[in-house]
Each structure stands twice: as C-alpha cells, then as structure tokens.
Amino acid sequence: MSTFVLQIRDLDESGRDWNFAIGTDWLASALADTELTAGAEDGRLTVHAQRNGMDVLVQGHIEAQVGATCARCLADVSLDVDLALTALFSPEHTRPEGSDEIDVQLDEVNRDYYSGSEVVLDPMVRELLLLEAPMKPLCSEGCEGIAVPEHLRPPEEVFGDSAPDARLAPLLKLKEELTKNEE
Ligand SMILES: [Zn+2]
C-alpha cells in the first residue's frame, strides 16, 4: 500500500503543499530487506508539487530517523536523515522502454513515472533514504571496534619481530652458506 500519494486532480501550475508523517511502520516495511531499520520516532515528508502540462514537478524534504549497525563494533547506531527530494514525474506511457527500475541520485532532479490519477512517492523516498545512509555507519568517528578479550588474543610473538618467520629459515640458511663460500 502506498502512503505518500498525490492526487493529480489536486494539482495546478501554482502547486500545492503536502505534509506526510513517515511512520515507523512505513520505515520498517520499506527497509525490511536492507541493513537499515526504522528509528524510534516518526519522520516527516514535506512536499510542494506543481503540474506542468502532463508532468508533475515535486520538490520536498525528507526527515527521518533510521537505525543501523556500527560497521566496526556492531553497536546500534541511530542516523538522522535530512535530505532534499526533487523529482519530475511523467505519465507512464512516456517511460522509455526498458527503464522500469527506479534510478535515484542525491541532489539531482530524479525522474519517475505515474500511472492513472496519482503520483506515488513511496519508492523514491525509500531509494533516497537508502542512498543517504552511509555504507559503513559508525557509532562514533573514533570507534575502535570490538575489544578482543585477553584470553582470545594471539600470543605476542606471532606478530612481534623478535623471531624470524619460520618460512624464511631455508633462505637464511642459504644466505649463511653463500656468505661462507665467499670467505
Ligand atoms: Zn562502533
């Protein structure tokens, strides 16, 4: 079910404003197949839409809270997303063949298509949220990752340079012999 729906009949060239709540239940279902989760509070989608011939220009703002997992320590991270939405919706029959995937970019005029008498913003809002969320969210810039408990740490000498690598032993021996021959 679509939630962010603009009725074409409500639009004219001067445009109209909409104000939607981005409910946590909407976020939860929109983000169900992703690494993000719904935040604790509802977000907001404000939109100004105007009609230009058969096209509908939508300019808006998305504010939402989403949950993610810290890429280093796996702690829960709450992300505040705040981004602009600019999109031009054209009638479905003008869609170029083979472009049924929605392709969305941040800070660009995005293109999508509407069919019937409604412009549905849900897929675009979802794509923008996914684009805006960092690939590797961190709980803090200085996150040091998961602390390895003492008894699970490898012994010092594995990484220390006190002893030569056992794999180098044959080479060292060869070097020794070569040096001997030179004398
Ligand atoms: Zn962390």
PDB file of C-alpha atoms and ligand atoms in Angstrom:
ATOM      1  CA  MET A   1       0.000   0.000   0.000  1.00  0.00           C
ATOM      2  CA  SER A   2       1.296   3.391  -0.944  1.00  0.00           C
ATOM      3  CA  THR A   3       1.352   6.088   1.678  1.00  0.00           C
ATOM      4  CA  PHE A   4       2.780   9.176   0.001  1.00  0.00           C
ATOM      5  CA  VAL A   5       0.246   9.756  -2.741  1.00  0.00           C
ATOM      6  CA  LEU A   6      -0.524  12.989  -4.565  1.00  0.00           C
ATOM      7  CA  GLN A   7      -3.769  13.247  -6.491  1.00  0.00           C
ATOM      8  CA  ILE A   8      -3.183  14.761  -9.911  1.00  0.00           C
ATOM      9  CA  ARG A   9      -6.574  16.469  -9.811  1.00  0.00           C
ATOM     10  CA  ASP A  10      -5.428  18.498  -6.794  1.00  0.00           C
ATOM     11  CA  LEU A  11      -2.581  19.988  -8.784  1.00  0.00           C
ATOM     12  CA  ASP A  12      -2.289  23.020 -10.954  1.00  0.00           C
ATOM     13  CA  GLU A  13       0.540  25.217 -12.181  1.00  0.00           C
ATOM     14  CA  SER A  14       0.886  27.124  -8.947  1.00  0.00           C
ATOM     15  CA  GLY A  15       1.161  23.936  -6.995  1.00  0.00           C
ATOM     16  CA  ARG A  16       0.166  22.682  -3.606  1.00  0.00           C
ATOM     17  CA  ASP A  17       1.831  21.614  -0.381  1.00  0.00           C
ATOM     18  CA  TRP A  18       1.623  18.251   1.312  1.00  0.00           C
ATOM     19  CA  ASN A  19       2.806  17.169   4.686  1.00  0.00           C
ATOM     20  CA  PHE A  20       3.101  13.461   5.460  1.00  0.00           C
ATOM     21  CA  ALA A  21       4.276  11.651   8.538  1.00  0.00           C
ATOM     22  CA  ILE A  22       6.864   8.988   7.717  1.00  0.00           C
ATOM     23  CA  GLY A  23       5.633   6.462  10.237  1.00  0.00           C
ATOM     24  CA  THR A  24       7.954   3.976  11.887  1.00  0.00           C
ATOM     25  CA  ASP A  25       5.749   1.206  10.476  1.00  0.00           C
ATOM     26  CA  TRP A  26       6.249   2.569   6.958  1.00  0.00           C
ATOM     27  CA  LEU A  27      10.007   2.737   7.552  1.00  0.00           C
ATOM     28  CA  ALA A  28      10.061  -0.775   8.977  1.00  0.00           C
ATOM     29  CA  SER A  29       8.399  -2.266   5.908  1.00  0.00           C
ATOM     30  CA  ALA A  30      10.267  -0.075   3.395  1.00  0.00           C
ATOM     31  CA  LEU A  31      13.607  -1.044   4.938  1.00  0.00           C
ATOM     32  CA  ALA A  32      12.734  -4.687   5.587  1.00  0.00           C
ATOM     33  CA  ASP A  33      15.192  -6.101   3.012  1.00  0.00           C
ATOM     34  CA  THR A  34      18.021  -3.726   3.859  1.00  0.00           C
ATOM     35  CA  GLU A  35      20.612  -3.350   6.591  1.00  0.00           C
ATOM     36  CA  LEU A  36      18.698  -0.397   7.986  1.00  0.00           C
ATOM     37  CA  THR A  37      15.837  -0.431  10.461  1.00  0.00           C
ATOM     38  CA  ALA A  38      13.167   2.048  11.490  1.00  0.00           C
ATOM     39  CA  GLY A  39      14.195   4.565  14.120  1.00  0.00           C
ATOM     40  CA  ALA A  40      12.217   5.216  17.289  1.00  0.00           C
ATOM     41  CA  GLU A  41      10.348   8.268  16.032  1.00  0.00           C
ATOM     42  CA  ASP A  42       8.214   9.175  13.055  1.00  0.00           C
ATOM     43  CA  GLY A  43       9.829  11.194  10.309  1.00  0.00           C
ATOM     44  CA  ARG A  44       8.338  13.823   8.054  1.00  0.00           C
ATOM     45  CA  LEU A  45       7.922  14.315   4.340  1.00  0.00           C
ATOM     46  CA  THR A  46       7.024  17.791   3.165  1.00  0.00           C
ATOM     47  CA  VAL A  47       6.287  18.273  -0.490  1.00  0.00           C
ATOM     48  CA  HIS A  48       5.422  21.030  -2.909  1.00  0.00           C
ATOM     49  CA  ALA A  49       4.073  19.689  -6.178  1.00  0.00           C
ATOM     50  CA  GLN A  50       3.007  21.510  -9.296  1.00  0.00           C
ATOM     51  CA  ARG A  51       1.706  20.479 -12.622  1.00  0.00           C
ATOM     52  CA  ASN A  52       3.327  21.468 -15.855  1.00  0.00           C
ATOM     53  CA  GLY A  53       1.332  20.057 -18.743  1.00  0.00           C
ATOM     54  CA  MET A  54       1.299  16.327 -18.143  1.00  0.00           C
ATOM     55  CA  ASP A  55       4.382  16.430 -15.952  1.00  0.00           C
ATOM     56  CA  VAL A  56       4.387  16.874 -12.202  1.00  0.00           C
ATOM     57  CA  LEU A  57       7.321  18.558 -10.531  1.00  0.00           C
ATOM     58  CA  VAL A  58       7.790  17.526  -6.916  1.00  0.00           C
ATOM     59  CA  GLN A  59      10.109  19.339  -4.560  1.00  0.00           C
ATOM     60  CA  GLY A  60      10.318  18.241  -0.996  1.00  0.00           C
ATOM     61  CA  HIS A  61      12.190  17.395   2.091  1.00  0.00           C
ATOM     62  CA  ILE A  62      12.633  14.104   3.896  1.00  0.00           C
ATOM     63  CA  GLU A  63      13.459  13.921   7.574  1.00  0.00           C
ATOM     64  CA  ALA A  64      13.652  10.529   9.181  1.00  0.00           C
ATOM     65  CA  GLN A  65      15.402   8.545  11.823  1.00  0.00           C
ATOM     66  CA  VAL A  66      16.782   5.164  10.838  1.00  0.00           C
ATOM     67  CA  GLY A  67      18.710   2.554  12.743  1.00  0.00           C
ATOM     68  CA  ALA A  68      21.896   0.919  11.515  1.00  0.00           C
ATOM     69  CA  THR A  69      24.693  -1.242  12.846  1.00  0.00           C
ATOM     70  CA  CYS A  70      28.145   0.194  13.533  1.00  0.00           C
ATOM     71  CA  ALA A  71      30.499  -1.255  10.905  1.00  0.00           C
ATOM     72  CA  ARG A  72      33.278  -1.637  13.492  1.00  0.00           C
ATOM     73  CA  CYS A  73      31.736  -2.646  16.812  1.00  0.00           C
ATOM     74  CA  LEU A  74      28.252  -3.785  15.714  1.00  0.00           C
ATOM     75  CA  ALA A  75      26.542  -1.444  18.176  1.00  0.00           C
ATOM     76  CA  ASP A  76      23.176   0.036  17.214  1.00  0.00           C
ATOM     77  CA  VAL A  77      23.512   3.442  15.601  1.00  0.00           C
ATOM     78  CA  SER A  78      20.725   5.965  15.160  1.00  0.00           C
ATOM     79  CA  LEU A  79      21.038   8.028  11.988  1.00  0.00           C
ATOM     80  CA  ASP A  80      19.180  11.282  11.433  1.00  0.00           C
ATOM     81  CA  VAL A  81      18.500  11.592   7.743  1.00  0.00           C
ATOM     82  CA  ASP A  82      17.669  15.005   6.340  1.00  0.00           C
ATOM     83  CA  LEU A  83      17.622  15.408   2.594  1.00  0.00           C
ATOM     84  CA  ALA A  84      16.014  17.154  -0.311  1.00  0.00           C
ATOM     85  CA  LEU A  85      13.813  15.486  -2.871  1.00  0.00           C
ATOM     86  CA  THR A  86      13.407  16.875  -6.366  1.00  0.00           C
ATOM     87  CA  ALA A  87      11.648  14.803  -8.960  1.00  0.00           C
ATOM     88  CA  LEU A  88       9.826  15.098 -12.220  1.00  0.00           C
ATOM     89  CA  PHE A  89       7.009  12.611 -12.724  1.00  0.00           C
ATOM     90  CA  SER A  90       5.788  11.967 -16.254  1.00  0.00           C
ATOM     91  CA  PRO A  91       2.899   9.841 -17.469  1.00  0.00           C
ATOM     92  CA  GLU A  92       3.655   6.130 -17.537  1.00  0.00           C
ATOM     93  CA  HIS A  93       3.222   5.894 -21.324  1.00  0.00           C
ATOM     94  CA  THR A  94       6.205   8.231 -21.836  1.00  0.00           C
ATOM     95  CA  ARG A  95       8.557   5.907 -19.934  1.00  0.00           C
ATOM     96  CA  PRO A  96      11.467   4.853 -22.160  1.00  0.00           C
ATOM     97  CA  GLU A  97      11.411   1.167 -22.862  1.00  0.00           C
ATOM     98  CA  GLY A  98      13.467  -0.981 -20.546  1.00  0.00           C
ATOM     99  CA  SER A  99      13.760   1.539 -17.722  1.00  0.00           C
ATOM    100  CA  ASP A 100      11.425   0.082 -15.157  1.00  0.00           C
ATOM    101  CA  GLU A 101      13.959   0.268 -12.319  1.00  0.00           C
ATOM    102  CA  ILE A 102      13.881   3.492 -10.386  1.00  0.00           C
ATOM    103  CA  ASP A 103      17.281   5.171 -10.599  1.00  0.00           C
ATOM    104  CA  VAL A 104      17.684   7.861  -7.999  1.00  0.00           C
ATOM    105  CA  GLN A 105      20.548  10.254  -7.239  1.00  0.00           C
ATOM    106  CA  LEU A 106      21.045  12.610  -4.351  1.00  0.00           C
ATOM    107  CA  ASP A 107      20.937  16.321  -5.233  1.00  0.00           C
ATOM    108  CA  GLU A 108      19.628  15.663  -8.729  1.00  0.00           C
ATOM    109  CA  VAL A 109      16.305  16.066 -10.421  1.00  0.00           C
ATOM    110  CA  ASN A 110      15.117  12.482 -10.419  1.00  0.00           C
ATOM    111  CA  ARG A 111      12.726  11.082 -12.959  1.00  0.00           C
ATOM    112  CA  ASP A 112       9.892   8.737 -12.323  1.00  0.00           C
ATOM    113  CA  TYR A 113       6.527   7.961 -13.877  1.00  0.00           C
ATOM    114  CA  TYR A 114       2.950   7.906 -12.711  1.00  0.00           C
ATOM    115  CA  SER A 115       0.013   5.961 -13.940  1.00  0.00           C
ATOM    116  CA  GLY A 116      -3.630   6.809 -13.554  1.00  0.00           C
ATOM    117  CA  SER A 117      -4.518   9.816 -11.453  1.00  0.00           C
ATOM    118  CA  GLU A 118      -1.934   9.520  -8.700  1.00  0.00           C
ATOM    119  CA  VAL A 119       1.724  10.286  -8.193  1.00  0.00           C
ATOM    120  CA  VAL A 120       3.200   7.795  -5.740  1.00  0.00           C
ATOM    121  CA  LEU A 121       6.317   8.939  -3.921  1.00  0.00           C
ATOM    122  CA  ASP A 122       6.963   5.847  -1.787  1.00  0.00           C
ATOM    123  CA  PRO A 123       9.629   4.159  -3.993  1.00  0.00           C
ATOM    124  CA  MET A 124      11.565   7.382  -4.413  1.00  0.00           C
ATOM    125  CA  VAL A 125      11.507   8.193  -0.701  1.00  0.00           C
ATOM    126  CA  ARG A 126      12.792   4.700   0.026  1.00  0.00           C
ATOM    127  CA  GLU A 127      15.604   4.920  -2.559  1.00  0.00           C
ATOM    128  CA  LEU A 128      16.725   8.304  -1.283  1.00  0.00           C
ATOM    129  CA  LEU A 129      16.855   7.049   2.310  1.00  0.00           C
ATOM    130  CA  LEU A 130      18.996   4.105   1.216  1.00  0.00           C
ATOM    131  CA  LEU A 131      21.309   6.355  -0.799  1.00  0.00           C
ATOM    132  CA  GLU A 132      21.730   8.818   2.019  1.00  0.00           C
ATOM    133  CA  ALA A 133      22.563   6.257   4.686  1.00  0.00           C
ATOM    134  CA  PRO A 134      26.327   5.717   4.925  1.00  0.00           C
ATOM    135  CA  MET A 135      27.715   2.441   3.546  1.00  0.00           C
ATOM    136  CA  LYS A 136      29.675   1.927   6.746  1.00  0.00           C
ATOM    137  CA  PRO A 137      27.843   3.635   9.586  1.00  0.00           C
ATOM    138  CA  LEU A 138      29.900   4.235  12.722  1.00  0.00           C
ATOM    139  CA  CYS A 139      28.662   4.718  16.300  1.00  0.00           C
ATOM    140  CA  SER A 140      31.353   7.389  16.572  1.00  0.00           C
ATOM    141  CA  GLU A 141      34.264   8.551  14.425  1.00  0.00           C
ATOM    142  CA  GLY A 142      36.724   7.155  16.932  1.00  0.00           C
ATOM    143  CA  CYS A 143      35.079   3.766  17.308  1.00  0.00           C
ATOM    144  CA  GLU A 144      37.827   1.228  17.943  1.00  0.00           C
ATOM    145  CA  GLY A 145      35.777  -1.783  17.066  1.00  0.00           C
ATOM    146  CA  ILE A 146      35.131  -4.822  19.154  1.00  0.00           C
ATOM    147  CA  ALA A 147      37.583  -5.224  22.017  1.00  0.00           C
ATOM    148  CA  VAL A 148      39.112  -8.704  21.830  1.00  0.00           C
ATOM    149  CA  PRO A 149      39.078 -10.346  25.274  1.00  0.00           C
ATOM    150  CA  GLU A 150      42.568 -11.025  26.697  1.00  0.00           C
ATOM    151  CA  HIS A 151      42.302 -14.811  26.551  1.00  0.00           C
ATOM    152  CA  LEU A 152      41.382 -14.708  22.834  1.00  0.00           C
ATOM    153  CA  ARG A 153      44.297 -12.535  21.783  1.00  0.00           C
ATOM    154  CA  PRO A 154      47.084 -14.272  19.889  1.00  0.00           C
ATOM    155  CA  PRO A 155      50.399 -14.525  21.764  1.00  0.00           C
ATOM    156  CA  GLU A 156      52.677 -11.512  21.273  1.00  0.00           C
ATOM    157  CA  GLU A 157      55.402 -13.364  19.344  1.00  0.00           C
ATOM    158  CA  VAL A 158      53.087 -14.142  16.428  1.00  0.00           C
ATOM    159  CA  PHE A 159      53.121 -10.521  15.418  1.00  0.00           C
ATOM    160  CA  GLY A 160      56.340  -9.421  17.119  1.00  0.00           C
ATOM    161  CA  ASP A 161      59.505  -9.204  15.037  1.00  0.00           C
ATOM    162  CA  SER A 162      61.719 -10.793  17.662  1.00  0.00           C
ATOM    163  CA  ALA A 163      61.827 -14.181  15.932  1.00  0.00           C
ATOM    164  CA  PRO A 164      62.292 -14.526  12.163  1.00  0.00           C
ATOM    165  CA  ASP A 165      59.458 -16.085  10.268  1.00  0.00           C
ATOM    166  CA  ALA A 166      59.904 -19.850  10.185  1.00  0.00           C
ATOM    167  CA  ARG A 167      59.163 -19.802   6.445  1.00  0.00           C
ATOM    168  CA  LEU A 168      62.295 -17.741   5.915  1.00  0.00           C
ATOM    169  CA  ALA A 169      64.560 -20.234   7.657  1.00  0.00           C
ATOM    170  CA  PRO A 170      65.691 -22.058   4.459  1.00  0.00           C
ATOM    171  CA  LEU A 171      66.566 -18.731   2.852  1.00  0.00           C
ATOM    172  CA  LEU A 172      68.523 -17.620   5.886  1.00  0.00           C
ATOM    173  CA  LYS A 173      70.403 -20.884   5.832  1.00  0.00           C
ATOM    174  CA  LEU A 174      71.201 -20.456   2.144  1.00  0.00           C
ATOM    175  CA  LYS A 175      72.401 -16.940   2.762  1.00  0.00           C
ATOM    176  CA  GLU A 176      74.622 -18.201   5.527  1.00  0.00           C
ATOM    177  CA  GLU A 177      76.164 -20.792   3.223  1.00  0.00           C
ATOM    178  CA  LEU A 178      76.703 -18.314   0.412  1.00  0.00           C
ATOM    179  CA  THR A 179      78.432 -15.947   2.777  1.00  0.00           C
ATOM    180  CA  LYS A 180      80.655 -18.791   3.951  1.00  0.00           C
ATOM    181  CA  ASN A 181      81.671 -19.635   0.378  1.00  0.00           C
ATOM    182  CA  GLU A 182      82.717 -16.096  -0.299  1.00  0.00           C
ATOM    183  CA  GLU A 183      85.188 -16.131   2.526  1.00  0.00           C
TER     184      GLU A 183
HETATM  185 ZN    ZN B   1      31.177   1.374  16.921  1.00  0.00          ZN
END
